[in-house]
PDB file of C-alpha atoms and ligand atoms in Angstrom:
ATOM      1  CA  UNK O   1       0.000   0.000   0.000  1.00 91.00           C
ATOM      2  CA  UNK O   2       0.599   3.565   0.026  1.00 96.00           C
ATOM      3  CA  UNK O   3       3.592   5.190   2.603  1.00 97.00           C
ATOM      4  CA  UNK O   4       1.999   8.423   2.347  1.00 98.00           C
ATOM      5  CA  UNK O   5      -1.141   9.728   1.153  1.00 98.00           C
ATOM      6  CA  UNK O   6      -2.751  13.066   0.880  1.00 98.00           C
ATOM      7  CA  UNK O   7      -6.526  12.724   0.587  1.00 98.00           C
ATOM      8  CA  UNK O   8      -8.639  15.599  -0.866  1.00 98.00           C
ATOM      9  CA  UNK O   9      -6.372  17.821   0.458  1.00 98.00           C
ATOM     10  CA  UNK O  10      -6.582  21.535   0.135  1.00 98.00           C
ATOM     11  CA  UNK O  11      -4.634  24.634   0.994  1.00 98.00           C
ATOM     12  CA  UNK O  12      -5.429  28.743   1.240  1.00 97.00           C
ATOM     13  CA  UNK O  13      -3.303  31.310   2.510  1.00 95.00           C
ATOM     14  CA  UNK O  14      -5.644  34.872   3.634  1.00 93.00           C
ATOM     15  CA  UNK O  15      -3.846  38.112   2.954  1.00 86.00           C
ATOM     16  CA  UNK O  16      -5.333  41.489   2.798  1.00 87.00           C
ATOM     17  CA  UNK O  17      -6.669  40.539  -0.990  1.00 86.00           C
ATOM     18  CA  UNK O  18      -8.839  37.974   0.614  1.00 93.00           C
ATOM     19  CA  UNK O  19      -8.301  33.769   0.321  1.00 94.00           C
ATOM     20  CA  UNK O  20      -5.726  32.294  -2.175  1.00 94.00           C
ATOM     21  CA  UNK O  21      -6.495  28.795  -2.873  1.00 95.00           C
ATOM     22  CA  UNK O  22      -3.317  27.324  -3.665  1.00 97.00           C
ATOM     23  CA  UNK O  23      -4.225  23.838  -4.046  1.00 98.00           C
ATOM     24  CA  UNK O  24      -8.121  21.964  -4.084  1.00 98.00           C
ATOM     25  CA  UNK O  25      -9.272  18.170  -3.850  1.00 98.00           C
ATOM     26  CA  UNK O  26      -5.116  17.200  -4.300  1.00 98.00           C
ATOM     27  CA  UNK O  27      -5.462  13.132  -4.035  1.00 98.00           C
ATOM     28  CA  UNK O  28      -1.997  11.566  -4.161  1.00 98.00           C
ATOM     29  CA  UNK O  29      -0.146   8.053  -3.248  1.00 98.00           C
ATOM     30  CA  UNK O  30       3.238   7.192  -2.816  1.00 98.00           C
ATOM     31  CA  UNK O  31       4.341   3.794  -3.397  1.00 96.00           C
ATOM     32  CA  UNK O  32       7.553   2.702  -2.044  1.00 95.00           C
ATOM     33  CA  UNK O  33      10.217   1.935  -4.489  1.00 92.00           C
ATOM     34  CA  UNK O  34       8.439   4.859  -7.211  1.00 93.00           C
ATOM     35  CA  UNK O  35       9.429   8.288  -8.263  1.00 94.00           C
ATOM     36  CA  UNK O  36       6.649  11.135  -8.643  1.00 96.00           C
ATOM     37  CA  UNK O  37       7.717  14.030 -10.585  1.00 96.00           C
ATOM     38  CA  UNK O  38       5.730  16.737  -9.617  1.00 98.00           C
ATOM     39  CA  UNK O  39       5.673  19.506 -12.302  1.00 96.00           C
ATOM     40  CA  UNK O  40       3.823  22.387 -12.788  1.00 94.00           C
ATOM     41  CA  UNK O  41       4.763  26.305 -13.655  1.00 92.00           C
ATOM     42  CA  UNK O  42       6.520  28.449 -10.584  1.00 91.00           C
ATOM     43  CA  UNK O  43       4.071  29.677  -8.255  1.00 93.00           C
ATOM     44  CA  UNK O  44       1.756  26.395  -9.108  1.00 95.00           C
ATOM     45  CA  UNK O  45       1.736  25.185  -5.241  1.00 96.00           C
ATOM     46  CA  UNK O  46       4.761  22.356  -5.413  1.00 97.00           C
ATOM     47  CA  UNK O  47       6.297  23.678  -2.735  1.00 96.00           C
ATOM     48  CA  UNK O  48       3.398  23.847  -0.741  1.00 97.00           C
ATOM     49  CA  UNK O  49       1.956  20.625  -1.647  1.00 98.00           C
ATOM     50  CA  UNK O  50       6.054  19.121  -1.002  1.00 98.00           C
ATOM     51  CA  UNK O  51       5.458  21.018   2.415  1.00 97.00           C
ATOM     52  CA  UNK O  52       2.270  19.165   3.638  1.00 98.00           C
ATOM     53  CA  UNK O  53       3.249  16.150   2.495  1.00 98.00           C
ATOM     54  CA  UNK O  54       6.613  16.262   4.789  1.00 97.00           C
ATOM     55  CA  UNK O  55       4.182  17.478   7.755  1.00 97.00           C
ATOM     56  CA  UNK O  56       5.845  21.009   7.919  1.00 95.00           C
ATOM     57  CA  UNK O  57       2.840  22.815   7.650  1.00 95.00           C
ATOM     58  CA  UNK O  58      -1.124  21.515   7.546  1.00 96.00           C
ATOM     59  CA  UNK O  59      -3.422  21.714   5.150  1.00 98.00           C
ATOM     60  CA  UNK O  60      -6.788  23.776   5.048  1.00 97.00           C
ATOM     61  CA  UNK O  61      -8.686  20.815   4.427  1.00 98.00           C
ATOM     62  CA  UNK O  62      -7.693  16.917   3.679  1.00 98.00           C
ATOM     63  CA  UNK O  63      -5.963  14.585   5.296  1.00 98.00           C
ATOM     64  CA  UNK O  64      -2.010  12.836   4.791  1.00 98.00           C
ATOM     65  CA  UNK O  65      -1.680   9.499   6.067  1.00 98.00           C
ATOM     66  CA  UNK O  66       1.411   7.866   6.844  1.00 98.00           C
ATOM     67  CA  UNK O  67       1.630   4.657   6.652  1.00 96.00           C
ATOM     68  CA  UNK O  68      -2.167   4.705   7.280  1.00 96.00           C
ATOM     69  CA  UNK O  69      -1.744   7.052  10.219  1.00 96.00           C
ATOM     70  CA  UNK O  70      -4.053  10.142  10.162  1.00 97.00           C
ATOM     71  CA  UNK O  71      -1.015  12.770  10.680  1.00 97.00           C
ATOM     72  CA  UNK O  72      -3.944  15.353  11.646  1.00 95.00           C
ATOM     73  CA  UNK O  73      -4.509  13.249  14.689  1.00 94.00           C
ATOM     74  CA  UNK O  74      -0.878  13.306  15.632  1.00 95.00           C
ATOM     75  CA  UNK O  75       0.363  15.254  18.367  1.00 96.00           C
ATOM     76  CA  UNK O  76       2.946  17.611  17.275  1.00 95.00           C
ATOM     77  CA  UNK O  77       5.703  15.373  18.727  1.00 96.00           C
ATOM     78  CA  UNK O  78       4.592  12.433  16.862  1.00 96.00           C
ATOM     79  CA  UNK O  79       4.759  14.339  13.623  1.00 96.00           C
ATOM     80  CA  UNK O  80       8.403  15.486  14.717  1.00 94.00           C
ATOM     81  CA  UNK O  81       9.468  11.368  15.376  1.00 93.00           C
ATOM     82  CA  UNK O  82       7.970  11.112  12.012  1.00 95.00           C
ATOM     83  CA  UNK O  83       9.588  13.505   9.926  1.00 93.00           C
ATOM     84  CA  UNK O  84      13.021  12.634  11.318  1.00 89.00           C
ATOM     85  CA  UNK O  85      12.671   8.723  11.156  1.00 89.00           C
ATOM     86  CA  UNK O  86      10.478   8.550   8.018  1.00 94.00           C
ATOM     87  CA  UNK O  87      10.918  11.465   5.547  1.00 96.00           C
ATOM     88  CA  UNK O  88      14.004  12.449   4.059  1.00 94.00           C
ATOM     89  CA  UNK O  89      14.307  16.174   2.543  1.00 94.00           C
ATOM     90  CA  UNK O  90      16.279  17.594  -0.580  1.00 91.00           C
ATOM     91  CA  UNK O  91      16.297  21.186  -1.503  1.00 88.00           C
ATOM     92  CA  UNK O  92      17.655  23.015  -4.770  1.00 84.00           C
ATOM     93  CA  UNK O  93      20.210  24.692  -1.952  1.00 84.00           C
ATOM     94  CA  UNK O  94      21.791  21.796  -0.498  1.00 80.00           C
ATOM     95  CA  UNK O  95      22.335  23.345   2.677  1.00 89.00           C
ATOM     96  CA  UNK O  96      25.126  21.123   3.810  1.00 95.00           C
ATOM     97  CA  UNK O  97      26.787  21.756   7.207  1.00 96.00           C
ATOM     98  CA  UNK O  98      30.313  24.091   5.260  1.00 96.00           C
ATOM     99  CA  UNK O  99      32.249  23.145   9.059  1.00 97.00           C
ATOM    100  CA  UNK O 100      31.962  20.013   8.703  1.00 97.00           C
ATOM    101  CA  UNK O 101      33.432  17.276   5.659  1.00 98.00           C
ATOM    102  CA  UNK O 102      31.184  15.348   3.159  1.00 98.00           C
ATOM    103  CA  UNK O 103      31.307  12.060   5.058  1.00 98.00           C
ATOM    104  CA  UNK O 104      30.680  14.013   8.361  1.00 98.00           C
ATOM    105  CA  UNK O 105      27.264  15.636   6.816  1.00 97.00           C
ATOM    106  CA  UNK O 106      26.560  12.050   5.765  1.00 97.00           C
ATOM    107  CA  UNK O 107      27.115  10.489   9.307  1.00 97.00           C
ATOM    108  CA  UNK O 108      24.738  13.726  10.850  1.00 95.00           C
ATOM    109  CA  UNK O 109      21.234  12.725  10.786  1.00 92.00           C
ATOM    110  CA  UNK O 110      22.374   9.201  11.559  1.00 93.00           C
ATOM    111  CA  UNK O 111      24.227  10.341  15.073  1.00 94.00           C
ATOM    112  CA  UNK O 112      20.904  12.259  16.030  1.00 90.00           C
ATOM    113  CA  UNK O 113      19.264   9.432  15.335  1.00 88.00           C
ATOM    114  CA  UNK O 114      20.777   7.730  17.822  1.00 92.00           C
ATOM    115  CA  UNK O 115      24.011   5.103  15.692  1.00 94.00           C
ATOM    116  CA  UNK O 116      27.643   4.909  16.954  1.00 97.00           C
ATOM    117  CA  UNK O 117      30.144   6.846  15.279  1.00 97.00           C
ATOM    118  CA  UNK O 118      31.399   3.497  14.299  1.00 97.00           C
ATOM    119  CA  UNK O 119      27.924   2.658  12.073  1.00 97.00           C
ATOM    120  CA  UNK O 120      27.141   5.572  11.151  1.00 97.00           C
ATOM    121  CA  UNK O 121      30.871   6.396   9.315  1.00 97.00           C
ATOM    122  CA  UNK O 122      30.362   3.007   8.194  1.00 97.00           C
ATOM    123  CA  UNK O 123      27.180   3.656   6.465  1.00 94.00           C
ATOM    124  CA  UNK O 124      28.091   7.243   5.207  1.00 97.00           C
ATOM    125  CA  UNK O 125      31.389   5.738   3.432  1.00 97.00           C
ATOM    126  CA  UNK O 126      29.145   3.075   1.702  1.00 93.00           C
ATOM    127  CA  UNK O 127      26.936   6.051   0.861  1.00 91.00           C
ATOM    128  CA  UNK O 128      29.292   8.612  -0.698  1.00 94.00           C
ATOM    129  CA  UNK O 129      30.584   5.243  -2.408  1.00 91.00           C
ATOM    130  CA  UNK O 130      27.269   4.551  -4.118  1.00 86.00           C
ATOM    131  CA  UNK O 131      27.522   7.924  -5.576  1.00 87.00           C
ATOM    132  CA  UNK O 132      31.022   7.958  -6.829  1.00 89.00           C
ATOM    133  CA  UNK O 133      32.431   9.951  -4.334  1.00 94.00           C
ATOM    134  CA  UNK O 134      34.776   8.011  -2.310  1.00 93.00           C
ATOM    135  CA  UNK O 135      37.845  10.175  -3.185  1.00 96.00           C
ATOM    136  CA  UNK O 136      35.545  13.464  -1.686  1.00 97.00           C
ATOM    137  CA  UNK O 137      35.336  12.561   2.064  1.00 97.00           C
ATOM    138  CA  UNK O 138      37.077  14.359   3.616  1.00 98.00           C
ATOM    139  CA  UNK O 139      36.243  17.854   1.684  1.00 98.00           C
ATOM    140  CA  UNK O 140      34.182  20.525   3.260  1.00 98.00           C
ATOM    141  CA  UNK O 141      30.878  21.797   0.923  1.00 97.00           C
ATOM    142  CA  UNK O 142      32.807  24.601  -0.343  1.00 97.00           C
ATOM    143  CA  UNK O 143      35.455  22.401  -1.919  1.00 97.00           C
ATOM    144  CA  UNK O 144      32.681  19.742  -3.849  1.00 96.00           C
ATOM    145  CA  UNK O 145      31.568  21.105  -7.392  1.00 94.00           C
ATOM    146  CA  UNK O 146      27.748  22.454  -7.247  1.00 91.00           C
ATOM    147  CA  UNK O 147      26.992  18.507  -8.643  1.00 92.00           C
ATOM    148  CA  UNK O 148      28.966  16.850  -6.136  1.00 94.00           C
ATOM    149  CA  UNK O 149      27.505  19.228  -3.071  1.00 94.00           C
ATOM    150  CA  UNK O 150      23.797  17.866  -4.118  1.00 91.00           C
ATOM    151  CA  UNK O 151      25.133  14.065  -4.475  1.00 92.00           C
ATOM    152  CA  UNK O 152      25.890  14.368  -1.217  1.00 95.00           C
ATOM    153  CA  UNK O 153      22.876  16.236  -0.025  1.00 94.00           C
ATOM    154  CA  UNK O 154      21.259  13.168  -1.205  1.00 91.00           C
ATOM    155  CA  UNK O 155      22.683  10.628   0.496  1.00 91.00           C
ATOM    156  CA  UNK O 156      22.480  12.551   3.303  1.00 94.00           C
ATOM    157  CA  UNK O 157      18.604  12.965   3.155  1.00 93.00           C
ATOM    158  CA  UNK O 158      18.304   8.920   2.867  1.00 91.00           C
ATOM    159  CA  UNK O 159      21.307   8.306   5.093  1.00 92.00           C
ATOM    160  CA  UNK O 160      18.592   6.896   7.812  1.00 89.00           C
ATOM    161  CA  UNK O 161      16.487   4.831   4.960  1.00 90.00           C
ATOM    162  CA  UNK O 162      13.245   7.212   5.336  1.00 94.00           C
ATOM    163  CA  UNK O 163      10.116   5.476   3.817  1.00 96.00           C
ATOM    164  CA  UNK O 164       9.774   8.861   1.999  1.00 97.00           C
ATOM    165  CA  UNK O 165      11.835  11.133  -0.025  1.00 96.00           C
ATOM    166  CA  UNK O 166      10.347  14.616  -0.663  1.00 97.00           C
ATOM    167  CA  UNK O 167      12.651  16.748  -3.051  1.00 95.00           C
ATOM    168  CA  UNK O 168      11.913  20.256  -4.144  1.00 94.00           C
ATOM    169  CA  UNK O 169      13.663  21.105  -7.526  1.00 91.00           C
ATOM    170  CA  UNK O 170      16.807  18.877  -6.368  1.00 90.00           C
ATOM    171  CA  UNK O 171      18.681  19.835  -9.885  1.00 88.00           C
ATOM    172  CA  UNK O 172      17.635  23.458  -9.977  1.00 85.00           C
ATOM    173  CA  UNK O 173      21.152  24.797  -9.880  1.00 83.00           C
ATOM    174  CA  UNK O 174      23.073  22.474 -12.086  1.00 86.00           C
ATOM    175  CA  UNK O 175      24.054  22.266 -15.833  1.00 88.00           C
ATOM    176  CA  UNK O 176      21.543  19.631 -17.321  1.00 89.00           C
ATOM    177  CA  UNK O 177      24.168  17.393 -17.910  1.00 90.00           C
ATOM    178  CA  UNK O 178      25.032  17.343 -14.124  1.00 88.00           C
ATOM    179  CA  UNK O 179      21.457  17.237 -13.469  1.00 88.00           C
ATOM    180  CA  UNK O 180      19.978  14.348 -15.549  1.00 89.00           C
ATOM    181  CA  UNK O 181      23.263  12.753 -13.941  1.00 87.00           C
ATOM    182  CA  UNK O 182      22.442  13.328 -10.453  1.00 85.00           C
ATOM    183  CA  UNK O 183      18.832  12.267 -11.480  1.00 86.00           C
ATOM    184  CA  UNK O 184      20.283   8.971 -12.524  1.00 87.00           C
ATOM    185  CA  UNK O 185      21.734   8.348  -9.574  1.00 85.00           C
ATOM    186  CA  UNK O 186      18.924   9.234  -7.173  1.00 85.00           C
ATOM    187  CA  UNK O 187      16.394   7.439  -9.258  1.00 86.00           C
ATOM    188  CA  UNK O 188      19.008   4.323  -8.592  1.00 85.00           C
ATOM    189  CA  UNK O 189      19.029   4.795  -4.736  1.00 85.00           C
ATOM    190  CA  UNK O 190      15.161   5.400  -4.765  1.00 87.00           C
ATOM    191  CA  UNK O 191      15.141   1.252  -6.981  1.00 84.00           C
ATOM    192  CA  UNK O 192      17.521   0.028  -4.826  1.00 84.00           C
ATOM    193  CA  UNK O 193      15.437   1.421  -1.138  1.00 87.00           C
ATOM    194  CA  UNK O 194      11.975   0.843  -1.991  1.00 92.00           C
ATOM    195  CA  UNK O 195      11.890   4.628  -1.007  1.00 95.00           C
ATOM    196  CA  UNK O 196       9.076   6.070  -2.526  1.00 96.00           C
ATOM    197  CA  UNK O 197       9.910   9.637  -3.775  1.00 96.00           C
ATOM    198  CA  UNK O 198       8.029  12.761  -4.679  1.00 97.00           C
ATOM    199  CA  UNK O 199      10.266  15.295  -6.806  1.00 95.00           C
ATOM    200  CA  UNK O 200       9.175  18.621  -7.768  1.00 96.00           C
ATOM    201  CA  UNK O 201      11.302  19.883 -11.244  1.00 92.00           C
ATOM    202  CA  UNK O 202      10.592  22.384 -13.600  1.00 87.00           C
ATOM    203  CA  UNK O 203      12.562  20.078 -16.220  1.00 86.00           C
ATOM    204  CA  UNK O 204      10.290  18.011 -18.330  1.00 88.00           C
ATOM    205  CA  UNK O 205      12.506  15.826 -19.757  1.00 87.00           C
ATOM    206  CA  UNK O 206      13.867  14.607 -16.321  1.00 87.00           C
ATOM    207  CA  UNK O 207      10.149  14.315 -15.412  1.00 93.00           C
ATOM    208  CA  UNK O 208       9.302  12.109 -18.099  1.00 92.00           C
ATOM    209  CA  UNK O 209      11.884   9.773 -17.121  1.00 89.00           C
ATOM    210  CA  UNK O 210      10.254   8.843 -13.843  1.00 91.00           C
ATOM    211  CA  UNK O 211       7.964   6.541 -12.970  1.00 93.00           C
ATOM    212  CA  UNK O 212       4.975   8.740 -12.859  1.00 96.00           C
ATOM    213  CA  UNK O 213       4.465  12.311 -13.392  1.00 97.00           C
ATOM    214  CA  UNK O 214       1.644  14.655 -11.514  1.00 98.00           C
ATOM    215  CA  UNK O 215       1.179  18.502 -12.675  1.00 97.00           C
ATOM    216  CA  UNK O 216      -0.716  20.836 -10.588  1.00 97.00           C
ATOM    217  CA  UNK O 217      -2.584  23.303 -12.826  1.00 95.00           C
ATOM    218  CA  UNK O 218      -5.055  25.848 -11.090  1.00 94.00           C
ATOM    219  CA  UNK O 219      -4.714  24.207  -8.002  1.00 95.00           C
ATOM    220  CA  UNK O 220      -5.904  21.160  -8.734  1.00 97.00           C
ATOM    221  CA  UNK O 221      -3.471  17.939  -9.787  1.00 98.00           C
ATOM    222  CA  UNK O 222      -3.243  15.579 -13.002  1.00 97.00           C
ATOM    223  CA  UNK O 223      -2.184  12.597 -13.583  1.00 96.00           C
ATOM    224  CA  UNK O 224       0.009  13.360 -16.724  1.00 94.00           C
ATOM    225  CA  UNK O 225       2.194   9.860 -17.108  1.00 92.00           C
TER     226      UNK O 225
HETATM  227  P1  ADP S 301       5.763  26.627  -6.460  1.00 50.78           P
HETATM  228  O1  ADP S 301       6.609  25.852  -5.504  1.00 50.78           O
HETATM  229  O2  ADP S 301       5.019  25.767  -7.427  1.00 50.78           O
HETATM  230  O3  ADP S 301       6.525  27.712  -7.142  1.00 50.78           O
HETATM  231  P2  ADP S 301       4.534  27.673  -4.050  1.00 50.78           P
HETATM  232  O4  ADP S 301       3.966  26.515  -3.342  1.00 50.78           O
HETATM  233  O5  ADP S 301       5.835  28.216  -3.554  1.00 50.78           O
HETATM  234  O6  ADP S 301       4.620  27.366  -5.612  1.00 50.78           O
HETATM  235  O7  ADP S 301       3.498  28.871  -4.025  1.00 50.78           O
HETATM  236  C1  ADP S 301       2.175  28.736  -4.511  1.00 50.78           C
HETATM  237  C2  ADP S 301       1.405  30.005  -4.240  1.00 50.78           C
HETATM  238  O8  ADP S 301       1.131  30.115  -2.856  1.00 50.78           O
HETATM  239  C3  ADP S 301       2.125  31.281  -4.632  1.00 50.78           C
HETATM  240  O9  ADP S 301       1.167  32.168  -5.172  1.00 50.78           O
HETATM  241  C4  ADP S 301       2.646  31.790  -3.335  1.00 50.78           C
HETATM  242  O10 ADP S 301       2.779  33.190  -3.360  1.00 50.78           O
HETATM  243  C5  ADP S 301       1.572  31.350  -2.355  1.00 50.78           C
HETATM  244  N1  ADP S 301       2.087  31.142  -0.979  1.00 50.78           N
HETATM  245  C6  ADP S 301       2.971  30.193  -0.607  1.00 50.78           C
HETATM  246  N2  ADP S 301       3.200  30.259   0.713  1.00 50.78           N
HETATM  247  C7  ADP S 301       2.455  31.299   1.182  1.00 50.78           C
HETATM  248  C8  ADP S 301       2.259  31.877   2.484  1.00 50.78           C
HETATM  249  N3  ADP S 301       2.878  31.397   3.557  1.00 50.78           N
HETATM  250  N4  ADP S 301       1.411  32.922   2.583  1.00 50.78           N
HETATM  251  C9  ADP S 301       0.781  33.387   1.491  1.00 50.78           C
HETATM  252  N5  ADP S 301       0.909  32.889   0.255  1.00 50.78           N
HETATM  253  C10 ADP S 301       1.732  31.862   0.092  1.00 50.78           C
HETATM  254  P1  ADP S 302      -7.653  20.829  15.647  1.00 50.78           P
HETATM  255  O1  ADP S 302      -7.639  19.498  16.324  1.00 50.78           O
HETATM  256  O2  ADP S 302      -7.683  22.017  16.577  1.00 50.78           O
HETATM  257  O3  ADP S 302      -8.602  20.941  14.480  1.00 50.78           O
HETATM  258  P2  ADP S 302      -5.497  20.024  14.045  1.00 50.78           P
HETATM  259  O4  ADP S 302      -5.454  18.646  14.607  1.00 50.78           O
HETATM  260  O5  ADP S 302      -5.990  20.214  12.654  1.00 50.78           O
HETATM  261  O6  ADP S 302      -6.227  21.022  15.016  1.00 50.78           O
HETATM  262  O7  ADP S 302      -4.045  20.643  14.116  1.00 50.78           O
HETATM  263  C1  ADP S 302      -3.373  20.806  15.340  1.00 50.78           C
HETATM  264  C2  ADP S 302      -2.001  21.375  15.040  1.00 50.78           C
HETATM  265  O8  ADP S 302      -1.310  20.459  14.233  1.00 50.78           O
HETATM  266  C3  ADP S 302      -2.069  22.674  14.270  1.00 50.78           C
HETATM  267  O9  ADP S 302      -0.990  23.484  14.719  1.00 50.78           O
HETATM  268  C4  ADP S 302      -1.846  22.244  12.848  1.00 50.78           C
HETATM  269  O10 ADP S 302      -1.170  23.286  12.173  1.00 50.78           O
HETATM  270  C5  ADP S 302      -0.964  21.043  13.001  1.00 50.78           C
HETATM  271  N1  ADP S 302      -1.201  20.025  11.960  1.00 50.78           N
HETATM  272  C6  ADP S 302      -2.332  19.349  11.729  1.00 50.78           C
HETATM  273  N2  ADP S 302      -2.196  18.480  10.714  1.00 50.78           N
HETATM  274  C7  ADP S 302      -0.925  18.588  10.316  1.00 50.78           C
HETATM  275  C8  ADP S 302      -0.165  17.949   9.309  1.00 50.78           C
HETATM  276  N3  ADP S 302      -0.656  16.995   8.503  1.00 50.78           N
HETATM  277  N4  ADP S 302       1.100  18.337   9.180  1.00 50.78           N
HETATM  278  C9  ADP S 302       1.632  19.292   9.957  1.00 50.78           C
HETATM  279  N5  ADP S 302       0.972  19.906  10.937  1.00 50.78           N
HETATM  280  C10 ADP S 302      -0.283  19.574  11.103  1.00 50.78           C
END
């Protein structure tokens, strides 16, 4: 079955114009082991919709299960244990820790979570290795190229095995070449996890390549591939 689930979900922000309805009646599954693109032009509501699904804000109406759990019913805690243990997060700004080295930022969310230092470097190397970076562990941020930085942004956000992957325009900054390459390589993690992964991109092309592709138009989604 689905990991997470938004059902009939809707969102409005009020401002002094009066009610913006940003998205209306959104129905969406995520299947683990399959990659949603979610396209649509800037200002459509991906960001938003990326937003309630990773429990970071609610929606006006609707409901987002996961794993069958009513998150509207959780406590505010239990969507914190959640988000930390279930969903993992990629931005277009890979807002990597520039103090700390690649495999460090790799080994971070696993030490809050609770591993040895011992496990979790173990992990992170076998990580950064999946990705081609071996040779790049012991660089800060600032010393990765811009396609390297997000490789290992990735790995990071998966670095506990979350059920879900939420990723808001992951290739945004890089050359398309980088990007369908960084694609690749995510969309190989994704196989290989059973994660099931929701991607917001403004790049067709990339979309098309995924499993399935949604588009929100006027606030409402479709079911495009
Ligand atoms: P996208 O990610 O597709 O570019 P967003 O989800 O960022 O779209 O934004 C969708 C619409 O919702 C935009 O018109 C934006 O201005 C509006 N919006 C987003 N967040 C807020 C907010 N906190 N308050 C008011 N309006 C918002
Ligand atoms: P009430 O029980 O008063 O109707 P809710 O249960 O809808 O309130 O929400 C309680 C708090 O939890 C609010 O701060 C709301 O913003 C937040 N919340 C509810 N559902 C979600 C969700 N799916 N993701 C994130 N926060 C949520």
């Amino acid at each position: 079955g689905a990991v997470l689930e938004l059902r009939n979900v809707s969102r409005s922000f009020e401002d002094a114009g009066g009610t913006l309805t940003v998205l209306q009646g959104v129905n969406l599954s995520l299947m683990p082991g399959q990659v949603t693109a979610l396209v649509g032009p800037s200002g459509a509501g991906k960001s938003t919709l990326l937003h309630i699904a990773g429990l970071l804000e609610a929606p006006t109406g609707g409901e987002v299960l996961f794993q069958g759990q009513d998150c509207g019913d959780a406590s505010d805690w239990e969507r914190t244990l959640i988000r930390r243990d279930g969903i993992g997060f990629v931005y277009q700004f890979h807002h990597l820790l520039p103090e700390f080295s690649a495999l460090e930022n790799v080994m971070m969310p696993q030490l809050i979570a609770g591993l040895s230092r011992r496990e979790a470097k173990e992990r992170a190397r076998q990580l950064l290795n999946l990705v081609g970076l071996e040779e790049r562990e012991t660089h800060r941020p600032a010393k990765l190229s811009g396609g390297e930085q997000q490789r290992v942004a990735i790995v990071r956000s998966i670095a506990n095995v979350p059920a879900v992957l939420l990723a808001d325009e992951p290739t945004g900054n890089l050359d398309p070449h980088t990007a369908e390459e960084v694609f690749r390589q995510l969309r190989r993690i994704i196989s290989a996890t059973r994660i099931a992964a929701l991607i917001a991109t403004h790049n067709h092309e990339l979309a098309r390549a995924m499993d399935r592709v949604v588009e929100l138009r006027d606030g409402t989604l479709h079911e495009i591939k």
